[in-house]
Amino acid sequence: MDINKIHTVYCIGIGGIGVSNLARYFKATGKQVSGYDLRPSALTQQLIDEGIDIHFTDNPTLIPFTSDNKNHVLVIYTPAIPADHRELNYLKTSGFTLMKRSQVLGMIANQKETIAVAGTHGKTSVSGILSFILFSSDLGCSAFLGGIAKNFNSNLVLQQHSKYMLAEADEFDRSFLHLFPKHAIITSVDADHLDIYGKFQALIDSFADFAAQIQKGGTLLIKKNLHFDPKLQPDVKLFTYSIEEKADFYADNIRIENGKFLFDLNIGDTKKVRDISLNIPGRVNMENAVAAASMAYLLGVNSQLIRNAISNFKGIQRRFDYQIKTDDLIFIDDYAHHPKEIEATLLSLRELYPKKKITGVFQPHLFSRTRDFANEFAQSLSLLDTIILLDIYPAREKPIEGISSALIFDKIKNKEKILCKKKDLPEIIAKHKPEFLITLGAGDIDRLVPVLKQILSEL
């Protein structure tokens, strides 16, 4: 399909973070955009306010177009949509063109010089920082982000004059194999999505296949010691970054001042960008900033602009996201949903707040991930002082017999642990009165954040 000939776009699952930025893109480029989602959210309300028609009942009669013009209609959907979805099946049998979100992103990316950010975690924060650096420079960029960047209040950055497009390269369902970037970053390759890949080695192989799709003469920036061998085309330049050891780009002179990380960025053995101040918390975000700064430097952004942009980057919603920050009370919301992400986030908290007693609420995401990593979840969550564990958020999955949050709960050795239903959490928090609370998870735990914020503010 030639996307330039499309005049109507319909998004099933339009409230998802990945589909919503495509909806925004097509709306901004003059297409008629509408969609369906399971339930209203803050994001769907923003889309409605931007002029996109959305309904929340799975009913084909609510689709705002007919099959008379189907040659100019594109239907976008995600793998999270169930196979028995009525609208999806109606559109399939009626002969409309249906494409997965990843396929459409690949089509758009083919029109620009694409920078793809891949990794089992870290890609949204790296993409957010890098997009802001490029946006602030003469190079500019358009960007499709996996979170709401606070500097833009959006998951879409659109600068049509720029030749660069930045896209998150999602490994789920091998979606990133629809991208053929000129430049790429790989932040991490940890075991995940084993419901899709079966074995960790298959995931590693998929990342190698993604790296092989970087165009000739392009660039790959990879975190040092990821323990996999990228298969690169001729003339693709390979660079490494790190905050723990020497690499092509690495941070040193790391210190914390007034709750913020400061560091120097070393470029080889000859250049140094001194005193970069990170406005978002956590050692993990310093690593993300090093990755973004390194790619920006490779693309030709000057050192002073990189330094200024990083210091002015406000962060991504639900990534180490302060809700309350006072001397007596701290509340952070975070998207971490993999044991490695949780460990990195909590170790960063321990470094920043070594004297605080930290209470964490975790909502496991997916029955299969809980089954596959119960031991690892228990170990990473044990970095908390008090653990409150919610029921599993199923997302796209059906329940698996014998798999529940209790599988993690029973393996946690901490004495202060609570297993509870999501509906009971506000009452537990009000009774517990934590001095430091962090909510963790990729499900719908974020819907409770305003409620918890109100409760904590009134204690």
Short mmCIF file of C-alpha atoms in Angstrom, two decimals:
data_model
loop_
_atom_site.label_atom_id
_atom_site.label_comp_id
_atom_site.label_asym_id
_atom_site.label_seq_id
_atom_site.Cartn_x
_atom_site.Cartn_y
_atom_site.Cartn_z
CA MET A 1 0.00 0.00 0.00
CA ASP A 2 1.16 3.52 -0.86
CA ILE A 3 0.56 5.47 2.35
CA ASN A 4 0.54 8.71 0.37
CA LYS A 5 -2.71 7.57 -1.28
CA ILE A 6 -4.48 6.79 1.99
CA HIS A 7 -7.11 9.29 3.09
CA THR A 8 -8.72 7.33 5.97
CA VAL A 9 -6.97 5.58 8.87
CA TYR A 10 -8.78 3.43 11.43
CA CYS A 11 -6.92 2.25 14.54
CA ILE A 12 -8.06 -0.73 16.61
CA GLY A 13 -6.44 -0.29 20.01
CA ILE A 14 -5.92 3.42 19.44
CA GLY A 15 -5.31 4.04 23.14
CA GLY A 16 -2.12 1.98 23.09
CA ILE A 17 1.09 3.96 23.27
CA GLY A 18 2.36 2.59 19.95
CA VAL A 19 -0.81 2.93 17.89
CA SER A 20 -1.66 6.36 19.29
CA ASN A 21 1.48 7.97 17.89
CA LEU A 22 0.63 6.58 14.46
CA ALA A 23 -2.86 8.03 14.82
CA ARG A 24 -1.33 11.40 15.69
CA TYR A 25 1.05 11.17 12.75
CA PHE A 26 -1.67 10.48 10.20
CA LYS A 27 -3.90 13.18 11.71
CA ALA A 28 -1.04 15.69 11.44
CA THR A 29 -0.44 14.73 7.81
CA GLY A 30 -4.05 15.42 6.81
CA LYS A 31 -5.70 12.00 6.98
CA GLN A 32 -9.13 11.27 8.43
CA VAL A 33 -8.36 9.33 11.62
CA SER A 34 -10.66 7.45 13.98
CA GLY A 35 -10.47 4.39 16.16
CA TYR A 36 -11.65 1.95 18.82
CA ASP A 37 -10.30 1.14 22.26
CA LEU A 38 -11.48 -1.06 25.08
CA ARG A 39 -11.85 1.72 27.65
CA PRO A 40 -11.31 5.48 28.00
CA SER A 41 -8.00 6.75 29.35
CA ALA A 42 -6.11 10.01 29.69
CA LEU A 43 -4.44 9.27 26.36
CA THR A 44 -7.68 8.56 24.48
CA GLN A 45 -9.10 11.81 25.87
CA GLN A 46 -6.07 13.69 24.54
CA LEU A 47 -6.63 12.13 21.12
CA ILE A 48 -10.30 13.11 21.20
CA ASP A 49 -9.29 16.66 22.14
CA GLU A 50 -6.99 16.63 19.10
CA GLY A 51 -9.96 15.90 16.84
CA ILE A 52 -9.81 12.10 16.55
CA ASP A 53 -13.14 10.25 16.81
CA ILE A 54 -12.93 7.29 19.24
CA HIS A 55 -15.55 4.85 20.50
CA PHE A 56 -15.30 2.20 23.21
CA THR A 57 -17.82 -0.46 22.13
CA ASP A 58 -16.77 -3.30 19.84
CA ASN A 59 -19.50 -2.77 17.27
CA PRO A 60 -18.93 -2.76 13.47
CA THR A 61 -21.87 -0.39 12.97
CA LEU A 62 -19.85 2.30 14.77
CA ILE A 63 -17.03 2.22 12.20
CA PRO A 64 -17.33 5.65 10.55
CA PHE A 65 -16.84 4.62 6.91
CA THR A 66 -18.15 2.07 4.43
CA SER A 67 -16.55 -0.44 2.11
CA ASP A 68 -17.21 1.84 -0.87
CA ASN A 69 -13.81 3.53 -0.45
CA LYS A 70 -11.81 0.66 1.02
CA ASN A 71 -8.94 1.10 -1.45
CA HIS A 72 -8.02 4.31 0.34
CA VAL A 73 -8.53 3.04 3.91
CA LEU A 74 -5.80 1.67 6.16
CA VAL A 75 -6.71 -0.30 9.29
CA ILE A 76 -4.00 -0.50 11.96
CA TYR A 77 -4.16 -3.03 14.79
CA THR A 78 -1.90 -4.54 17.42
CA PRO A 79 -1.23 -8.18 18.44
CA ALA A 80 -3.02 -7.38 21.73
CA ILE A 81 -6.39 -7.36 19.93
CA PRO A 82 -8.16 -10.71 20.52
CA ALA A 83 -8.88 -12.95 17.54
CA ASP A 84 -12.63 -12.81 18.17
CA HIS A 85 -12.82 -9.02 18.02
CA ARG A 86 -15.96 -8.19 16.03
CA GLU A 87 -14.70 -5.04 14.31
CA LEU A 88 -11.39 -6.65 13.37
CA ASN A 89 -13.13 -9.63 11.79
CA TYR A 90 -15.67 -7.46 9.98
CA LEU A 91 -12.91 -5.38 8.42
CA LYS A 92 -10.97 -8.51 7.45
CA THR A 93 -13.92 -10.18 5.73
CA SER A 94 -14.93 -6.91 4.04
CA GLY A 95 -11.63 -6.71 2.17
CA PHE A 96 -10.04 -3.69 3.89
CA THR A 97 -6.26 -3.45 4.12
CA LEU A 98 -5.21 -4.41 7.65
CA MET A 99 -1.65 -3.93 8.89
CA LYS A 100 0.07 -4.39 12.21
CA ARG A 101 1.40 -1.29 13.91
CA SER A 102 4.99 -2.44 13.29
CA GLN A 103 4.39 -2.84 9.55
CA VAL A 104 3.01 0.69 9.25
CA LEU A 105 5.91 2.13 11.23
CA GLY A 106 8.28 0.35 8.85
CA MET A 107 6.53 1.92 5.84
CA ILE A 108 6.85 5.40 7.33
CA ALA A 109 10.48 4.80 8.31
CA ASN A 110 11.37 3.93 4.72
CA GLN A 111 10.74 7.57 3.77
CA LYS A 112 13.44 8.96 6.10
CA GLU A 113 16.95 8.30 7.36
CA THR A 114 15.93 6.24 10.35
CA ILE A 115 17.52 5.93 13.77
CA ALA A 116 16.15 2.86 15.57
CA VAL A 117 16.53 2.27 19.30
CA ALA A 118 16.24 -1.38 20.35
CA GLY A 119 16.66 -3.24 23.62
CA THR A 120 14.64 -5.27 26.08
CA HIS A 121 14.62 -2.21 28.32
CA GLY A 122 15.80 1.39 28.18
CA LYS A 123 14.68 2.14 24.64
CA THR A 124 11.91 4.60 25.53
CA SER A 125 14.14 6.75 27.74
CA VAL A 126 17.02 6.66 25.24
CA SER A 127 14.62 7.56 22.42
CA GLY A 128 13.14 10.41 24.45
CA ILE A 129 16.50 11.94 25.31
CA LEU A 130 17.89 11.52 21.78
CA SER A 131 14.76 12.98 20.17
CA PHE A 132 15.01 16.05 22.39
CA ILE A 133 18.71 16.53 21.56
CA LEU A 134 18.02 16.27 17.82
CA PHE A 135 14.88 18.42 18.07
CA SER A 136 16.98 21.11 19.79
CA SER A 137 19.65 20.98 17.09
CA ASP A 138 19.76 22.07 13.47
CA LEU A 139 19.33 18.43 12.44
CA GLY A 140 15.84 18.10 13.87
CA CYS A 141 13.88 14.84 13.78
CA SER A 142 10.51 13.19 13.77
CA ALA A 143 10.11 10.54 16.46
CA PHE A 144 7.71 7.75 17.40
CA LEU A 145 8.14 7.21 21.14
CA GLY A 146 6.93 4.44 23.45
CA GLY A 147 6.01 6.90 26.18
CA ILE A 148 4.84 10.46 26.70
CA ALA A 149 7.88 12.76 26.67
CA LYS A 150 7.28 15.61 29.10
CA ASN A 151 9.11 18.16 26.95
CA PHE A 152 6.64 17.50 24.12
CA ASN A 153 3.66 16.28 26.17
CA SER A 154 3.32 13.68 23.43
CA ASN A 155 4.63 10.37 22.12
CA LEU A 156 5.05 11.93 18.67
CA VAL A 157 7.64 14.46 17.54
CA LEU A 158 7.06 15.82 14.05
CA GLN A 159 9.57 17.97 12.18
CA GLN A 160 8.83 17.33 8.54
CA HIS A 161 11.83 19.36 7.35
CA SER A 162 14.27 16.95 8.98
CA LYS A 163 15.67 13.97 7.09
CA TYR A 164 15.85 11.99 10.35
CA MET A 165 13.21 9.77 11.86
CA LEU A 166 13.69 8.13 15.24
CA ALA A 167 11.73 4.98 16.09
CA GLU A 168 11.66 2.55 18.95
CA ALA A 169 12.45 -0.93 17.65
CA ASP A 170 10.24 -3.31 19.62
CA GLU A 171 11.46 -6.90 19.93
CA PHE A 172 8.01 -8.23 20.90
CA ASP A 173 6.56 -10.38 18.13
CA ARG A 174 9.80 -9.63 16.20
CA SER A 175 8.26 -6.27 15.28
CA PHE A 176 11.65 -4.59 14.86
CA LEU A 177 12.38 -6.74 11.81
CA HIS A 178 10.09 -4.39 9.84
CA LEU A 179 12.73 -1.66 10.28
CA PHE A 180 15.79 -1.17 8.08
CA PRO A 181 17.50 1.75 9.82
CA LYS A 182 20.56 3.70 8.83
CA HIS A 183 21.60 4.02 12.48
CA ALA A 184 20.69 1.92 15.50
CA ILE A 185 21.23 1.65 19.24
CA ILE A 186 20.91 -1.59 21.20
CA THR A 187 20.64 -0.97 24.94
CA SER A 188 20.12 -4.46 26.35
CA VAL A 189 19.42 -8.05 25.41
CA ASP A 190 17.87 -9.84 28.37
CA ALA A 191 15.61 -12.88 28.41
CA ASP A 192 12.02 -11.73 27.85
CA HIS A 193 8.97 -12.50 25.71
CA LEU A 194 9.69 -16.20 26.00
CA ASP A 195 6.01 -16.79 25.17
CA ILE A 196 6.98 -15.58 21.68
CA TYR A 197 10.57 -16.78 21.36
CA GLY A 198 10.51 -19.99 23.38
CA LYS A 199 14.21 -19.84 24.26
CA PHE A 200 16.53 -16.95 25.13
CA GLN A 201 18.82 -17.87 22.25
CA ALA A 202 15.99 -17.27 19.79
CA LEU A 203 15.63 -13.73 21.19
CA ILE A 204 19.39 -13.18 20.85
CA ASP A 205 19.24 -14.40 17.25
CA SER A 206 16.41 -11.97 16.53
CA PHE A 207 18.48 -9.05 17.78
CA ALA A 208 21.32 -10.24 15.53
CA ASP A 209 18.89 -10.31 12.61
CA PHE A 210 17.80 -6.75 13.45
CA ALA A 211 21.43 -5.57 13.51
CA ALA A 212 21.95 -7.20 10.09
CA GLN A 213 19.24 -4.92 8.67
CA ILE A 214 21.19 -1.73 9.39
CA GLN A 215 21.90 -0.20 6.01
CA LYS A 216 25.34 -0.20 4.43
CA GLY A 217 27.45 2.71 5.61
CA GLY A 218 25.33 3.01 8.74
CA THR A 219 26.09 3.00 12.45
CA LEU A 220 25.44 0.63 15.35
CA LEU A 221 25.93 1.84 18.91
CA ILE A 222 25.71 -0.95 21.43
CA LYS A 223 26.11 -1.21 25.18
CA LYS A 224 29.43 -2.85 25.91
CA ASN A 225 29.44 -6.54 26.85
CA LEU A 226 25.94 -7.47 25.75
CA HIS A 227 27.24 -10.96 24.94
CA PHE A 228 25.87 -11.35 21.47
CA ASP A 229 27.50 -11.04 18.08
CA PRO A 230 25.74 -8.61 15.72
CA LYS A 231 25.77 -9.61 12.06
CA LEU A 232 26.54 -6.34 10.27
CA GLN A 233 26.49 -5.41 6.60
CA PRO A 234 29.70 -4.10 5.02
CA ASP A 235 30.82 -0.62 6.12
CA VAL A 236 28.47 -0.46 9.12
CA LYS A 237 30.50 1.16 11.90
CA LEU A 238 30.26 -0.40 15.35
CA PHE A 239 30.67 1.68 18.55
CA THR A 240 30.23 0.80 22.22
CA TYR A 241 29.09 2.80 25.25
CA SER A 242 29.21 2.23 28.99
CA ILE A 243 29.13 3.86 32.40
CA GLU A 244 31.06 1.13 34.14
CA GLU A 245 34.16 0.67 32.01
CA LYS A 246 36.08 2.12 29.11
CA ALA A 247 34.33 2.04 25.76
CA ASP A 248 34.18 4.20 22.65
CA PHE A 249 31.87 6.45 24.70
CA TYR A 250 31.81 6.22 28.48
CA ALA A 251 30.95 8.23 31.57
CA ASP A 252 33.33 9.01 34.40
CA ASN A 253 33.74 11.59 37.15
CA ILE A 254 30.26 10.49 38.24
CA ARG A 255 28.84 12.24 41.28
CA ILE A 256 25.56 13.18 42.90
CA GLU A 257 24.87 16.81 43.75
CA ASN A 258 21.51 17.97 45.12
CA GLY A 259 19.90 14.68 44.14
CA LYS A 260 21.12 14.88 40.53
CA PHE A 261 23.74 12.88 38.68
CA LEU A 262 26.60 14.77 37.05
CA PHE A 263 29.17 13.11 34.81
CA ASP A 264 31.73 13.63 32.08
CA LEU A 265 31.27 11.94 28.71
CA ASN A 266 34.49 10.54 27.30
CA ILE A 267 34.75 10.13 23.53
CA GLY A 268 37.62 7.75 22.93
CA ASP A 269 40.81 8.88 24.64
CA THR A 270 40.98 12.37 23.22
CA LYS A 271 37.66 14.23 23.79
CA LYS A 272 35.55 14.89 26.83
CA VAL A 273 32.20 16.61 27.38
CA ARG A 274 32.44 17.84 30.95
CA ASP A 275 29.82 18.35 33.63
CA ILE A 276 26.70 16.96 32.01
CA SER A 277 23.86 17.46 34.48
CA LEU A 278 21.03 14.93 34.37
CA ASN A 279 17.65 16.39 35.29
CA ILE A 280 16.03 12.96 35.64
CA PRO A 281 16.98 10.63 38.51
CA GLY A 282 18.75 7.31 38.59
CA ARG A 283 21.98 5.70 37.44
CA VAL A 284 19.99 3.80 34.82
CA ASN A 285 18.97 7.12 33.27
CA MET A 286 22.58 8.25 33.24
CA GLU A 287 23.35 5.18 31.14
CA ASN A 288 20.44 6.07 28.87
CA ALA A 289 21.76 9.62 28.56
CA VAL A 290 25.21 8.33 27.60
CA ALA A 291 23.66 6.24 24.81
CA ALA A 292 21.61 9.18 23.49
CA ALA A 293 24.49 11.64 23.73
CA SER A 294 26.82 9.23 21.94
CA MET A 295 24.51 8.73 18.98
CA ALA A 296 23.84 12.48 18.78
CA TYR A 297 27.61 13.08 18.65
CA LEU A 298 28.00 10.47 15.89
CA LEU A 299 25.30 12.27 13.90
CA GLY A 300 27.19 15.55 14.21
CA VAL A 301 25.51 17.43 17.08
CA ASN A 302 28.01 19.65 18.90
CA SER A 303 29.03 18.96 22.48
CA GLN A 304 27.60 22.14 23.99
CA LEU A 305 24.16 21.52 22.56
CA ILE A 306 24.21 17.90 23.79
CA ARG A 307 25.08 19.09 27.30
CA ASN A 308 22.34 21.74 27.32
CA ALA A 309 19.65 19.46 25.92
CA ILE A 310 20.30 16.69 28.45
CA SER A 311 20.15 19.16 31.34
CA ASN A 312 16.78 20.43 30.04
CA PHE A 313 15.22 17.04 29.35
CA LYS A 314 12.27 16.55 31.72
CA GLY A 315 11.81 12.81 31.38
CA ILE A 316 9.17 10.35 30.24
CA GLN A 317 5.88 9.74 31.99
CA ARG A 318 6.01 6.51 34.03
CA ARG A 319 9.80 6.30 33.80
CA PHE A 320 11.19 7.11 37.27
CA ASP A 321 8.37 9.64 37.37
CA TYR A 322 8.14 11.71 40.57
CA GLN A 323 4.56 12.24 41.71
CA ILE A 324 5.45 13.71 45.11
CA LYS A 325 8.88 14.91 46.16
CA THR A 326 9.24 16.60 49.54
CA ASP A 327 11.63 16.21 52.46
CA ASP A 328 9.11 13.97 54.25
CA LEU A 329 7.44 12.10 51.40
CA ILE A 330 8.46 10.71 48.02
CA PHE A 331 6.18 8.93 45.54
CA ILE A 332 7.56 7.63 42.22
CA ASP A 333 5.71 5.81 39.44
CA ASP A 334 7.70 3.58 37.09
CA TYR A 335 6.97 1.31 34.13
CA ALA A 336 9.51 -1.38 35.13
CA HIS A 337 8.01 -4.82 34.50
CA HIS A 338 11.04 -7.07 33.98
CA PRO A 339 13.31 -8.26 36.81
CA LYS A 340 16.37 -6.51 35.34
CA GLU A 341 14.45 -3.23 35.03
CA ILE A 342 13.14 -3.48 38.58
CA GLU A 343 16.63 -4.23 39.90
CA ALA A 344 18.16 -1.26 38.05
CA THR A 345 15.43 1.10 39.26
CA LEU A 346 15.64 0.00 42.89
CA LEU A 347 19.44 0.09 42.97
CA SER A 348 19.25 3.65 41.66
CA LEU A 349 16.83 4.52 44.46
CA ARG A 350 19.14 3.00 47.06
CA GLU A 351 22.00 5.10 45.72
CA LEU A 352 19.96 8.32 45.76
CA TYR A 353 18.12 7.69 49.03
CA PRO A 354 20.28 5.38 51.16
CA LYS A 355 18.51 6.25 54.43
CA LYS A 356 14.91 5.93 53.24
CA LYS A 357 12.61 2.99 53.95
CA ILE A 358 11.15 2.16 50.55
CA THR A 359 7.73 0.60 50.01
CA GLY A 360 7.05 -0.78 46.55
CA VAL A 361 3.83 -1.85 44.84
CA PHE A 362 4.34 -4.22 41.92
CA GLN A 363 1.73 -5.42 39.44
CA PRO A 364 3.11 -8.41 37.47
CA HIS A 365 2.52 -8.18 33.72
CA LEU A 366 1.57 -11.39 31.86
CA PHE A 367 1.07 -14.90 33.23
CA SER A 368 3.88 -16.23 31.02
CA ARG A 369 6.41 -13.66 32.24
CA THR A 370 5.45 -14.41 35.86
CA ARG A 371 5.91 -18.13 35.21
CA ASP A 372 9.25 -17.69 33.45
CA PHE A 373 10.84 -15.23 35.89
CA ALA A 374 9.22 -15.82 39.29
CA ASN A 375 12.59 -16.40 41.00
CA GLU A 376 14.14 -13.33 39.39
CA PHE A 377 11.15 -11.14 40.30
CA ALA A 378 11.36 -12.28 43.91
CA GLN A 379 15.06 -11.50 44.02
CA SER A 380 14.76 -8.01 42.53
CA LEU A 381 11.73 -7.08 44.64
CA SER A 382 13.65 -8.08 47.75
CA LEU A 383 15.61 -4.83 47.34
CA LEU A 384 12.51 -3.14 48.79
CA ASP A 385 11.86 -2.78 52.51
CA THR A 386 8.14 -3.44 52.14
CA ILE A 387 6.60 -5.22 49.15
CA ILE A 388 2.95 -4.99 48.13
CA LEU A 389 2.16 -7.43 45.34
CA LEU A 390 -0.96 -7.13 43.18
CA ASP A 391 -2.69 -9.68 40.95
CA ILE A 392 -1.25 -10.34 37.50
CA TYR A 393 -2.31 -7.99 34.71
CA PRO A 394 -3.08 -10.43 31.86
CA ALA A 395 -2.82 -8.04 28.88
CA ARG A 396 -3.14 -10.22 25.79
CA GLU A 397 -3.00 -13.56 27.63
CA LYS A 398 -5.47 -16.06 29.00
CA PRO A 399 -4.82 -17.37 32.53
CA ILE A 400 -2.30 -20.20 32.91
CA GLU A 401 -3.26 -22.87 35.41
CA GLY A 402 -1.26 -22.62 38.62
CA ILE A 403 0.26 -19.23 37.78
CA SER A 404 -0.59 -16.28 40.01
CA SER A 405 1.19 -13.54 41.92
CA ALA A 406 1.51 -15.99 44.81
CA LEU A 407 4.23 -17.73 42.79
CA ILE A 408 6.42 -14.64 43.26
CA PHE A 409 5.11 -13.81 46.73
CA ASP A 410 6.05 -17.17 48.23
CA LYS A 411 9.64 -16.79 47.00
CA ILE A 412 10.17 -13.30 48.50
CA LYS A 413 12.20 -13.65 51.69
CA ASN A 414 11.43 -10.22 53.15
CA LYS A 415 9.22 -10.28 56.22
CA GLU A 416 7.31 -7.14 55.25
CA LYS A 417 5.27 -8.31 52.29
CA ILE A 418 1.58 -8.05 51.41
CA LEU A 419 -0.44 -9.81 48.70
CA CYS A 420 -3.57 -7.89 47.80
CA LYS A 421 -6.20 -7.13 45.17
CA LYS A 422 -5.85 -3.91 43.22
CA LYS A 423 -9.12 -2.58 44.63
CA ASP A 424 -7.78 -2.92 48.19
CA LEU A 425 -4.53 -1.03 47.53
CA PRO A 426 -5.74 2.50 48.41
CA GLU A 427 -6.91 1.33 51.84
CA ILE A 428 -3.62 -0.50 52.48
CA ILE A 429 -1.56 2.57 51.52
CA ALA A 430 -3.67 4.81 53.74
CA LYS A 431 -3.11 2.43 56.66
CA HIS A 432 0.58 1.80 55.94
CA LYS A 433 1.51 5.52 55.53
CA PRO A 434 4.81 4.99 53.68
CA GLU A 435 7.50 7.68 53.68
CA PHE A 436 8.69 6.51 50.25
CA LEU A 437 6.42 4.76 47.76
CA ILE A 438 7.17 3.45 44.28
CA THR A 439 4.58 1.86 42.00
CA LEU A 440 5.96 -0.56 39.41
CA GLY A 441 4.42 -2.32 36.43
CA ALA A 442 3.31 -2.14 32.79
CA GLY A 443 -0.36 -2.99 33.29
CA ASP A 444 -3.09 -0.67 34.52
CA ILE A 445 -1.49 0.20 37.85
CA ASP A 446 -1.02 3.73 36.51
CA ARG A 447 -4.79 4.26 36.84
CA LEU A 448 -4.33 4.11 40.62
CA VAL A 449 -1.53 6.68 40.69
CA PRO A 450 -3.83 9.76 41.02
CA VAL A 451 -5.76 8.01 43.81
CA LEU A 452 -2.60 7.10 45.72
CA LYS A 453 -1.19 10.59 45.19
CA GLN A 454 -4.31 12.09 46.74
CA ILE A 455 -4.20 9.70 49.70
CA LEU A 456 -0.52 10.37 50.39
CA SER A 457 -1.01 14.13 50.08
CA GLU A 458 -3.67 14.04 52.77
CA LEU A 459 -1.76 11.91 55.30
#
